[in-house]
């Protein structure tokens, strides 16, 4: 247990948590919406500090991060709980777990493991890392002293206060949209009122110069597909610029949405085309291993620059300073791209 880093004390031992967009007002003895923050005697505590339910060495492409040290690895950790209730969550067994379970780890333990595996980054992932910002902050602070990068895979719910805090040590964030950011979809399928907080968070991350990649889970037959996707792509181009990598993810039936079929491949291809038509220059297919849209192509001359298969980089064709070898176009990639080392993973 650890006292929370971002909260206010109100009257009568009531507290307000400011870690995520929900800003829960929590009376004494009660939990926040995420069920992992508790008001004990007028102070707010994280119940999941150092309680890890997942620890894996992942390819960085699994986050997905395609323009951030391509071909490297991320030591990936998670705790139970989430501030969303997605009916399609593929990690529902830990995100919706109500019992505080997990192995006891310190921030130093996590950094030691990342160093042991020579991971380029530590990734706070699988469930929403914002609700455990205390552990992420302490771990990322130590990791940065060893030159290890820190990345969040987030549903975009971080408050501006949380971004102010973590951005000192946060190098990259994968921000996930679902259902083309359709408001009705968020309310009906995720118990989330609105999406404005995600856009506010993206602007704050940009301001703090955190590398951003965006995903969008395309769920069949939900929302006004084309209009919503157009609006999302336009917002990204207008506010973050055309070079932000945009990953269009295929939906598979899961959890409470087992009756909905997988997104047709043609829908993913149509979405990719539409996002490119709206000016996004690096648009990728997700959950479609082997599809040509997993690769990075030069947006100017079309040369294949990075070939991928699923989460793995299989070929690199870039100059040392990340330019297209054919036309010299500068490609916005951080770090050196390399072919994935398959021997690191349990395949
Ligand atoms: S992290 Fe979010 S959901 Fe959890 S208590 Fe704080 S404001 Fe509420
Ligand atoms: S935000 Fe992510 S982890 Fe949380 S319930 Fe939704 S899909 Fe699961």
Tab-separated table of C-alpha atoms and ligand atoms in Angstrom:
chain	number	residue	atom	x	y	z
A	1	UNK	CA	0.000	0.000	0.000
A	2	UNK	CA	1.248	3.478	-0.800
A	3	UNK	CA	-0.242	6.901	-0.243
A	4	UNK	CA	-1.454	8.244	-3.591
A	5	UNK	CA	0.578	10.968	-5.274
A	6	UNK	CA	-2.215	12.962	-6.914
A	7	UNK	CA	-5.202	13.721	-4.715
A	8	UNK	CA	-6.835	16.425	-2.617
A	9	UNK	CA	-8.206	16.206	0.885
A	10	UNK	CA	-11.720	17.649	1.100
A	11	UNK	CA	-13.941	18.187	4.145
A	12	UNK	CA	-15.015	15.400	6.546
A	13	UNK	CA	-12.204	13.027	5.535
A	14	UNK	CA	-13.478	12.869	1.964
A	15	UNK	CA	-10.783	12.882	-0.782
A	16	UNK	CA	-10.721	13.573	-4.513
A	17	UNK	CA	-8.374	11.424	-6.625
A	18	UNK	CA	-6.902	13.412	-9.525
A	19	UNK	CA	-5.016	10.618	-11.293
A	20	UNK	CA	-7.481	10.053	-14.119
A	21	UNK	CA	-10.359	11.790	-15.879
A	22	UNK	CA	-12.906	10.365	-13.432
A	23	UNK	CA	-11.643	12.523	-10.531
A	24	UNK	CA	-13.466	10.281	-8.061
A	25	UNK	CA	-14.783	11.841	-4.868
A	26	UNK	CA	-14.170	9.106	-2.293
A	27	UNK	CA	-15.667	9.085	1.226
A	28	UNK	CA	-13.745	7.522	4.097
A	29	UNK	CA	-13.505	3.719	3.822
A	30	UNK	CA	-14.588	3.649	0.161
A	31	UNK	CA	-12.874	2.759	-3.129
A	32	UNK	CA	-12.552	4.752	-6.350
A	33	UNK	CA	-14.131	3.582	-9.614
A	34	UNK	CA	-10.992	1.581	-10.459
A	35	UNK	CA	-11.355	-0.341	-7.161
A	36	UNK	CA	-7.649	-0.040	-6.391
A	37	UNK	CA	-7.572	3.361	-4.693
A	38	UNK	CA	-8.981	3.492	-1.154
A	39	UNK	CA	-9.714	6.282	1.296
A	40	UNK	CA	-8.382	5.161	4.656
A	41	UNK	CA	-8.977	7.618	7.479
A	42	UNK	CA	-9.024	10.606	5.153
A	43	UNK	CA	-5.937	9.667	3.125
A	44	UNK	CA	-5.946	8.065	-0.315
A	45	UNK	CA	-3.919	4.902	-0.855
A	46	UNK	CA	-3.003	2.763	-3.849
A	47	UNK	CA	-3.767	-0.865	-2.997
A	48	UNK	CA	-1.810	-2.206	-5.984
A	49	UNK	CA	1.549	-0.534	-5.439
A	50	UNK	CA	4.122	-3.231	-6.302
A	51	UNK	CA	1.490	-5.971	-6.731
A	52	UNK	CA	2.365	-7.272	-10.170
A	53	UNK	CA	0.078	-9.742	-11.942
A	54	UNK	CA	2.052	-9.777	-15.188
A	55	UNK	CA	5.786	-9.507	-15.977
A	56	UNK	CA	6.902	-10.350	-19.512
A	57	UNK	CA	9.595	-9.497	-21.997
A	58	UNK	CA	7.703	-8.312	-25.094
A	59	UNK	CA	8.730	-7.064	-28.517
A	60	UNK	CA	8.234	-3.288	-28.499
A	61	UNK	CA	6.016	-3.786	-31.561
A	62	UNK	CA	3.477	-5.522	-29.315
A	63	UNK	CA	2.645	-2.225	-27.513
A	64	UNK	CA	2.354	-1.302	-30.474
A	65	UNK	CA	5.270	1.101	-30.935
A	66	UNK	CA	6.524	1.008	-34.538
A	67	UNK	CA	8.548	4.258	-34.601
A	68	UNK	CA	10.351	3.825	-31.272
A	69	UNK	CA	13.471	1.663	-31.254
A	70	UNK	CA	11.989	-0.810	-33.784
A	71	UNK	CA	13.023	-4.411	-33.167
A	72	UNK	CA	13.835	-3.815	-29.472
A	73	UNK	CA	12.208	-5.168	-26.326
A	74	UNK	CA	10.061	-3.866	-23.499
A	75	UNK	CA	9.908	-5.426	-20.047
A	76	UNK	CA	6.157	-5.279	-19.526
A	77	UNK	CA	4.344	-5.129	-16.207
A	78	UNK	CA	0.772	-4.795	-14.940
A	79	UNK	CA	-1.352	-4.754	-11.826
A	80	UNK	CA	-5.058	-5.580	-11.465
A	81	UNK	CA	-7.820	-3.048	-12.080
A	82	UNK	CA	-8.909	-0.511	-14.652
A	83	UNK	CA	-10.890	2.707	-14.843
A	84	UNK	CA	-12.809	1.494	-17.946
A	85	UNK	CA	-15.213	-1.447	-18.221
A	86	UNK	CA	-14.675	-2.528	-21.835
A	87	UNK	CA	-16.955	-5.388	-22.796
A	88	UNK	CA	-14.356	-6.611	-25.297
A	89	UNK	CA	-11.286	-6.397	-23.022
A	90	UNK	CA	-8.773	-9.098	-23.925
A	91	UNK	CA	-7.183	-8.767	-20.471
A	92	UNK	CA	-10.497	-8.794	-18.605
A	93	UNK	CA	-9.297	-11.451	-16.159
A	94	UNK	CA	-6.876	-8.919	-14.653
A	95	UNK	CA	-8.445	-5.580	-15.630
A	96	UNK	CA	-11.774	-6.445	-14.005
A	97	UNK	CA	-10.364	-8.475	-11.119
A	98	UNK	CA	-11.798	-7.235	-7.820
A	99	UNK	CA	-9.337	-8.945	-5.500
A	100	UNK	CA	-5.954	-7.308	-4.980
A	101	UNK	CA	-3.648	-10.076	-6.139
A	102	UNK	CA	-0.106	-10.219	-7.517
A	103	UNK	CA	3.511	-10.812	-6.565
A	104	UNK	CA	5.228	-8.254	-4.364
A	105	UNK	CA	7.850	-6.298	-6.309
A	106	UNK	CA	9.731	-3.085	-5.678
A	107	UNK	CA	10.576	-0.562	-8.387
A	108	UNK	CA	14.200	-1.700	-8.030
A	109	UNK	CA	13.142	-5.331	-8.703
A	110	UNK	CA	11.463	-4.286	-11.969
A	111	UNK	CA	14.458	-2.262	-13.120
A	112	UNK	CA	16.793	-5.151	-12.229
A	113	UNK	CA	14.709	-7.516	-14.364
A	114	UNK	CA	14.679	-5.074	-17.278
A	115	UNK	CA	18.461	-4.747	-17.022
A	116	UNK	CA	18.895	-8.520	-16.781
A	117	UNK	CA	16.962	-8.971	-20.046
A	118	UNK	CA	18.711	-5.948	-21.615
A	119	UNK	CA	15.317	-4.463	-22.405
A	120	UNK	CA	15.329	-1.106	-24.147
A	121	UNK	CA	12.228	-0.053	-22.234
A	122	UNK	CA	9.892	-0.837	-19.376
A	123	UNK	CA	6.285	-0.808	-20.470
A	124	UNK	CA	3.380	-0.179	-18.095
A	125	UNK	CA	0.675	-2.065	-19.924
A	126	UNK	CA	-2.050	-4.770	-20.188
A	127	UNK	CA	-4.304	-2.858	-17.740
A	128	UNK	CA	-4.537	0.929	-17.388
A	129	UNK	CA	-1.245	2.170	-15.868
A	130	UNK	CA	-2.725	5.512	-14.759
A	131	UNK	CA	-4.508	3.925	-11.809
A	132	UNK	CA	-1.105	2.793	-10.500
A	133	UNK	CA	0.763	5.973	-11.340
A	134	UNK	CA	2.655	5.806	-8.035
A	135	UNK	CA	4.499	2.585	-8.913
A	136	UNK	CA	5.010	3.655	-12.530
A	137	UNK	CA	6.514	6.959	-11.404
A	138	UNK	CA	8.912	5.401	-8.871
A	139	UNK	CA	9.984	2.690	-11.307
A	140	UNK	CA	10.428	4.978	-14.291
A	141	UNK	CA	12.518	7.397	-12.228
A	142	UNK	CA	15.011	4.643	-11.382
A	143	UNK	CA	14.883	3.135	-14.884
A	144	UNK	CA	15.775	6.450	-16.470
A	145	UNK	CA	18.955	6.566	-14.368
A	146	UNK	CA	20.087	3.401	-16.175
A	147	UNK	CA	19.150	4.706	-19.623
A	148	UNK	CA	16.072	2.468	-19.812
A	149	UNK	CA	13.119	4.059	-21.585
A	150	UNK	CA	9.601	4.103	-20.126
A	151	UNK	CA	6.422	3.611	-22.120
A	152	UNK	CA	2.728	3.637	-21.227
A	153	UNK	CA	0.048	1.715	-23.064
A	154	UNK	CA	-2.952	3.756	-22.028
A	155	UNK	CA	-6.634	4.197	-22.762
A	156	UNK	CA	-5.949	7.935	-22.717
A	157	UNK	CA	-7.532	8.567	-19.333
A	158	UNK	CA	-4.545	10.212	-17.653
A	159	UNK	CA	-5.381	13.564	-16.105
A	160	UNK	CA	-3.237	16.540	-17.013
A	161	UNK	CA	-1.847	16.374	-13.444
A	162	UNK	CA	-0.820	12.748	-13.984
A	163	UNK	CA	0.845	13.652	-17.275
A	164	UNK	CA	2.696	16.516	-15.577
A	165	UNK	CA	4.063	14.044	-13.046
A	166	UNK	CA	4.949	11.024	-15.184
A	167	UNK	CA	6.199	12.928	-18.241
A	168	UNK	CA	9.466	13.697	-16.445
A	169	UNK	CA	10.417	10.076	-17.101
A	170	UNK	CA	7.934	8.918	-19.752
A	171	UNK	CA	9.465	8.514	-23.211
A	172	UNK	CA	6.543	7.114	-25.197
A	173	UNK	CA	2.816	6.498	-24.951
A	174	UNK	CA	0.578	4.306	-27.024
A	175	UNK	CA	-2.856	5.888	-26.693
A	176	UNK	CA	-5.754	3.581	-27.492
A	177	UNK	CA	-9.044	4.617	-29.042
A	178	UNK	CA	-11.841	2.110	-29.506
A	179	UNK	CA	-14.753	2.114	-31.928
A	180	UNK	CA	-13.444	5.148	-33.859
A	181	UNK	CA	-13.847	7.315	-30.730
A	182	UNK	CA	-17.626	7.154	-31.073
A	183	UNK	CA	-19.185	8.596	-27.885
A	184	UNK	CA	-22.149	6.227	-27.838
A	185	UNK	CA	-19.813	3.266	-28.199
A	186	UNK	CA	-17.721	4.489	-25.256
A	187	UNK	CA	-20.789	4.785	-23.051
A	188	UNK	CA	-22.544	1.609	-24.147
A	189	UNK	CA	-19.588	-0.763	-24.434
A	190	UNK	CA	-17.052	0.741	-22.036
A	191	UNK	CA	-19.009	2.686	-19.357
A	192	UNK	CA	-17.023	5.782	-20.264
A	193	UNK	CA	-18.876	9.108	-20.555
A	194	UNK	CA	-17.290	10.886	-23.515
A	195	UNK	CA	-13.903	11.009	-25.197
A	196	UNK	CA	-12.810	14.631	-24.725
A	197	UNK	CA	-10.433	13.633	-21.937
A	198	UNK	CA	-8.427	11.521	-24.416
A	199	UNK	CA	-7.923	14.473	-26.753
A	200	UNK	CA	-6.924	16.704	-23.806
A	201	UNK	CA	-4.422	14.061	-22.689
A	202	UNK	CA	-2.936	13.767	-26.175
A	203	UNK	CA	-2.355	17.522	-26.319
A	204	UNK	CA	-0.706	17.437	-22.887
A	205	UNK	CA	1.554	14.536	-23.959
A	206	UNK	CA	2.522	16.426	-27.096
A	207	UNK	CA	3.319	19.510	-25.024
A	208	UNK	CA	5.620	17.385	-22.862
A	209	UNK	CA	7.319	15.991	-25.982
A	210	UNK	CA	6.402	12.367	-25.219
A	211	UNK	CA	6.561	10.152	-28.341
A	212	UNK	CA	2.955	9.265	-29.252
A	213	UNK	CA	1.493	6.417	-31.284
A	214	UNK	CA	-2.268	5.977	-31.565
A	215	UNK	CA	-4.341	2.845	-31.962
A	216	UNK	CA	-7.973	2.539	-32.957
A	217	UNK	CA	-9.860	-0.709	-32.423
A	218	UNK	CA	-12.373	-1.050	-35.244
A	219	UNK	CA	-15.419	-2.968	-34.035
A	220	UNK	CA	-17.873	-4.069	-36.734
A	221	UNK	CA	-21.346	-2.523	-36.877
A	222	UNK	CA	-20.717	-0.026	-34.046
A	223	UNK	CA	-21.203	3.719	-34.547
A	224	UNK	CA	-21.166	5.718	-37.757
A	225	UNK	CA	-17.964	4.161	-38.930
A	226	UNK	CA	-16.790	6.408	-41.750
A	227	UNK	CA	-17.844	9.719	-40.219
A	228	UNK	CA	-16.246	8.902	-36.852
A	229	UNK	CA	-13.005	7.690	-38.373
A	230	UNK	CA	-12.775	10.757	-40.612
A	231	UNK	CA	-13.229	13.041	-37.594
A	232	UNK	CA	-10.584	11.126	-35.610
A	233	UNK	CA	-8.019	11.175	-38.433
A	234	UNK	CA	-8.663	14.879	-39.060
A	235	UNK	CA	-8.216	15.719	-35.372
A	236	UNK	CA	-4.889	13.879	-35.253
A	237	UNK	CA	-3.547	15.568	-38.391
A	238	UNK	CA	-4.728	19.023	-37.276
A	239	UNK	CA	-3.510	18.757	-33.683
A	240	UNK	CA	-0.623	16.308	-33.566
A	241	UNK	CA	0.559	16.362	-37.158
A	242	UNK	CA	0.543	13.831	-40.025
A	243	UNK	CA	3.577	11.855	-38.794
A	244	UNK	CA	1.944	10.293	-35.718
A	245	UNK	CA	1.832	6.518	-36.338
A	246	UNK	CA	-1.790	5.339	-36.453
A	247	UNK	CA	-2.580	1.656	-35.900
A	248	UNK	CA	-5.926	0.292	-37.081
A	249	UNK	CA	-6.648	-2.770	-34.965
A	250	UNK	CA	-8.857	-5.662	-35.935
A	251	UNK	CA	-11.436	-6.682	-33.324
A	252	UNK	CA	-11.814	-10.312	-32.259
A	253	UNK	CA	-14.738	-11.605	-30.164
A	254	UNK	CA	-13.888	-11.611	-26.484
A	255	UNK	CA	-15.249	-11.428	-22.927
A	256	UNK	CA	-18.817	-9.981	-23.050
A	257	UNK	CA	-18.722	-9.399	-26.822
A	258	UNK	CA	-18.287	-12.987	-27.873
A	259	UNK	CA	-21.296	-12.747	-30.170
A	260	UNK	CA	-19.770	-10.053	-32.408
A	261	UNK	CA	-17.767	-11.439	-35.364
A	262	UNK	CA	-14.175	-10.341	-36.082
A	263	UNK	CA	-13.767	-7.140	-38.097
A	264	UNK	CA	-13.660	-8.057	-41.803
A	265	UNK	CA	-10.195	-7.581	-43.296
A	266	UNK	CA	-11.727	-5.326	-45.992
A	267	UNK	CA	-12.983	-2.968	-43.249
A	268	UNK	CA	-9.463	-2.645	-41.841
A	269	UNK	CA	-8.083	-1.992	-45.341
A	270	UNK	CA	-10.794	0.585	-46.018
A	271	UNK	CA	-10.014	2.302	-42.682
A	272	UNK	CA	-6.303	2.426	-43.484
A	273	UNK	CA	-7.037	4.019	-46.857
A	274	UNK	CA	-9.377	6.560	-45.316
A	275	UNK	CA	-6.855	7.550	-42.619
A	276	UNK	CA	-4.197	8.004	-45.309
A	277	UNK	CA	-6.596	10.020	-47.476
A	278	UNK	CA	-7.003	12.357	-44.503
A	279	UNK	CA	-3.261	12.964	-44.429
A	280	UNK	CA	-1.851	10.465	-41.912
A	281	UNK	CA	1.439	9.270	-43.396
A	282	UNK	CA	2.137	6.160	-41.321
A	283	UNK	CA	-0.941	3.977	-40.961
A	284	UNK	CA	-0.580	0.369	-39.864
A	285	UNK	CA	-2.743	-2.734	-39.617
A	286	UNK	CA	-2.908	-4.413	-36.207
A	287	UNK	CA	-3.978	-7.969	-35.309
A	288	UNK	CA	-3.465	-8.962	-38.957
A	289	UNK	CA	-0.090	-10.773	-38.937
A	290	UNK	CA	1.500	-11.002	-42.368
A	291	UNK	CA	-0.515	-8.123	-43.846
A	292	UNK	CA	1.550	-5.713	-45.950
A	293	UNK	CA	0.247	-2.774	-43.903
A	294	UNK	CA	2.375	-3.930	-40.968
A	295	UNK	CA	5.387	-2.609	-42.883
A	296	UNK	CA	6.775	0.922	-42.932
A	297	UNK	CA	6.960	2.446	-46.412
A	298	UNK	CA	8.485	5.756	-47.405
A	299	UNK	CA	5.525	8.164	-47.710
A	300	UNK	CA	7.336	10.019	-50.500
A	301	UNK	CA	8.582	7.290	-52.868
A	302	UNK	CA	6.922	4.100	-51.520
A	303	UNK	CA	10.166	2.206	-50.771
A	304	UNK	CA	9.838	-0.584	-48.192
A	305	UNK	CA	11.789	0.602	-45.126
A	306	UNK	CA	10.880	-1.794	-42.306
A	307	UNK	CA	9.341	-5.191	-42.940
A	308	UNK	CA	7.388	-6.766	-40.107
A	309	UNK	CA	5.575	-9.984	-39.445
A	310	UNK	CA	3.258	-9.712	-36.466
A	311	UNK	CA	5.284	-8.256	-33.617
A	312	UNK	CA	8.637	-8.870	-35.271
A	313	UNK	CA	10.885	-6.806	-37.509
A	314	UNK	CA	12.210	-9.059	-40.268
A	315	UNK	CA	14.029	-6.558	-42.479
A	316	UNK	CA	15.412	-3.019	-42.130
A	317	UNK	CA	16.163	-0.764	-45.079
A	318	UNK	CA	16.999	2.652	-43.594
A	319	UNK	CA	20.118	4.799	-43.535
A	320	UNK	CA	21.892	5.184	-40.171
A	321	UNK	CA	20.113	8.500	-39.592
A	322	UNK	CA	16.697	6.975	-40.410
A	323	UNK	CA	16.282	8.291	-43.920
A	324	UNK	CA	14.839	6.504	-46.932
A	325	UNK	CA	17.854	5.081	-48.806
A	326	UNK	CA	16.185	5.806	-52.159
A	327	UNK	CA	14.855	9.387	-51.933
A	328	UNK	CA	16.443	10.661	-48.685
A	329	UNK	CA	13.119	11.396	-46.943
A	330	UNK	CA	13.644	11.704	-43.170
A	331	UNK	CA	11.500	9.092	-41.423
A	332	UNK	CA	10.262	10.067	-37.920
A	333	UNK	CA	11.646	7.086	-36.008
A	334	UNK	CA	13.366	7.331	-32.622
A	335	UNK	CA	16.386	5.065	-32.156
A	336	UNK	CA	18.033	2.609	-34.475
A	337	UNK	CA	15.806	0.005	-36.128
A	338	UNK	CA	17.046	-3.558	-35.971
A	339	UNK	CA	15.811	-7.031	-36.852
A	340	UNK	CA	14.023	-8.665	-33.899
A	341	UNK	CA	15.930	-11.297	-31.997
A	342	UNK	CA	13.488	-14.221	-31.958
A	343	UNK	CA	15.592	-16.151	-29.433
A	344	UNK	CA	14.573	-13.705	-26.685
A	345	UNK	CA	10.952	-14.818	-26.647
A	346	UNK	CA	9.071	-18.000	-25.856
A	347	UNK	CA	7.587	-18.621	-29.306
B	1	LIG	S1	-7.447	6.480	-10.603
B	1	LIG	FE1	-9.270	7.305	-11.605
B	1	LIG	S2	-10.856	5.753	-11.246
B	1	LIG	FE2	-9.206	5.363	-9.783
B	1	LIG	S3	-9.796	6.476	-7.948
B	1	LIG	FE3	-8.462	7.822	-9.130
B	1	LIG	S4	-9.851	9.062	-10.359
B	1	LIG	FE4	-11.028	7.292	-9.615
B	2	LIG	S1	-9.177	0.153	-21.031
B	2	LIG	FE1	-7.995	-1.558	-21.784
B	2	LIG	S2	-7.501	-2.785	-19.959
B	2	LIG	FE2	-9.145	-1.360	-19.388
B	2	LIG	S3	-11.008	-2.569	-19.662
B	2	LIG	FE3	-10.644	-1.410	-21.557
B	2	LIG	S4	-9.482	-2.783	-22.908
B	2	LIG	FE4	-9.381	-3.595	-20.806
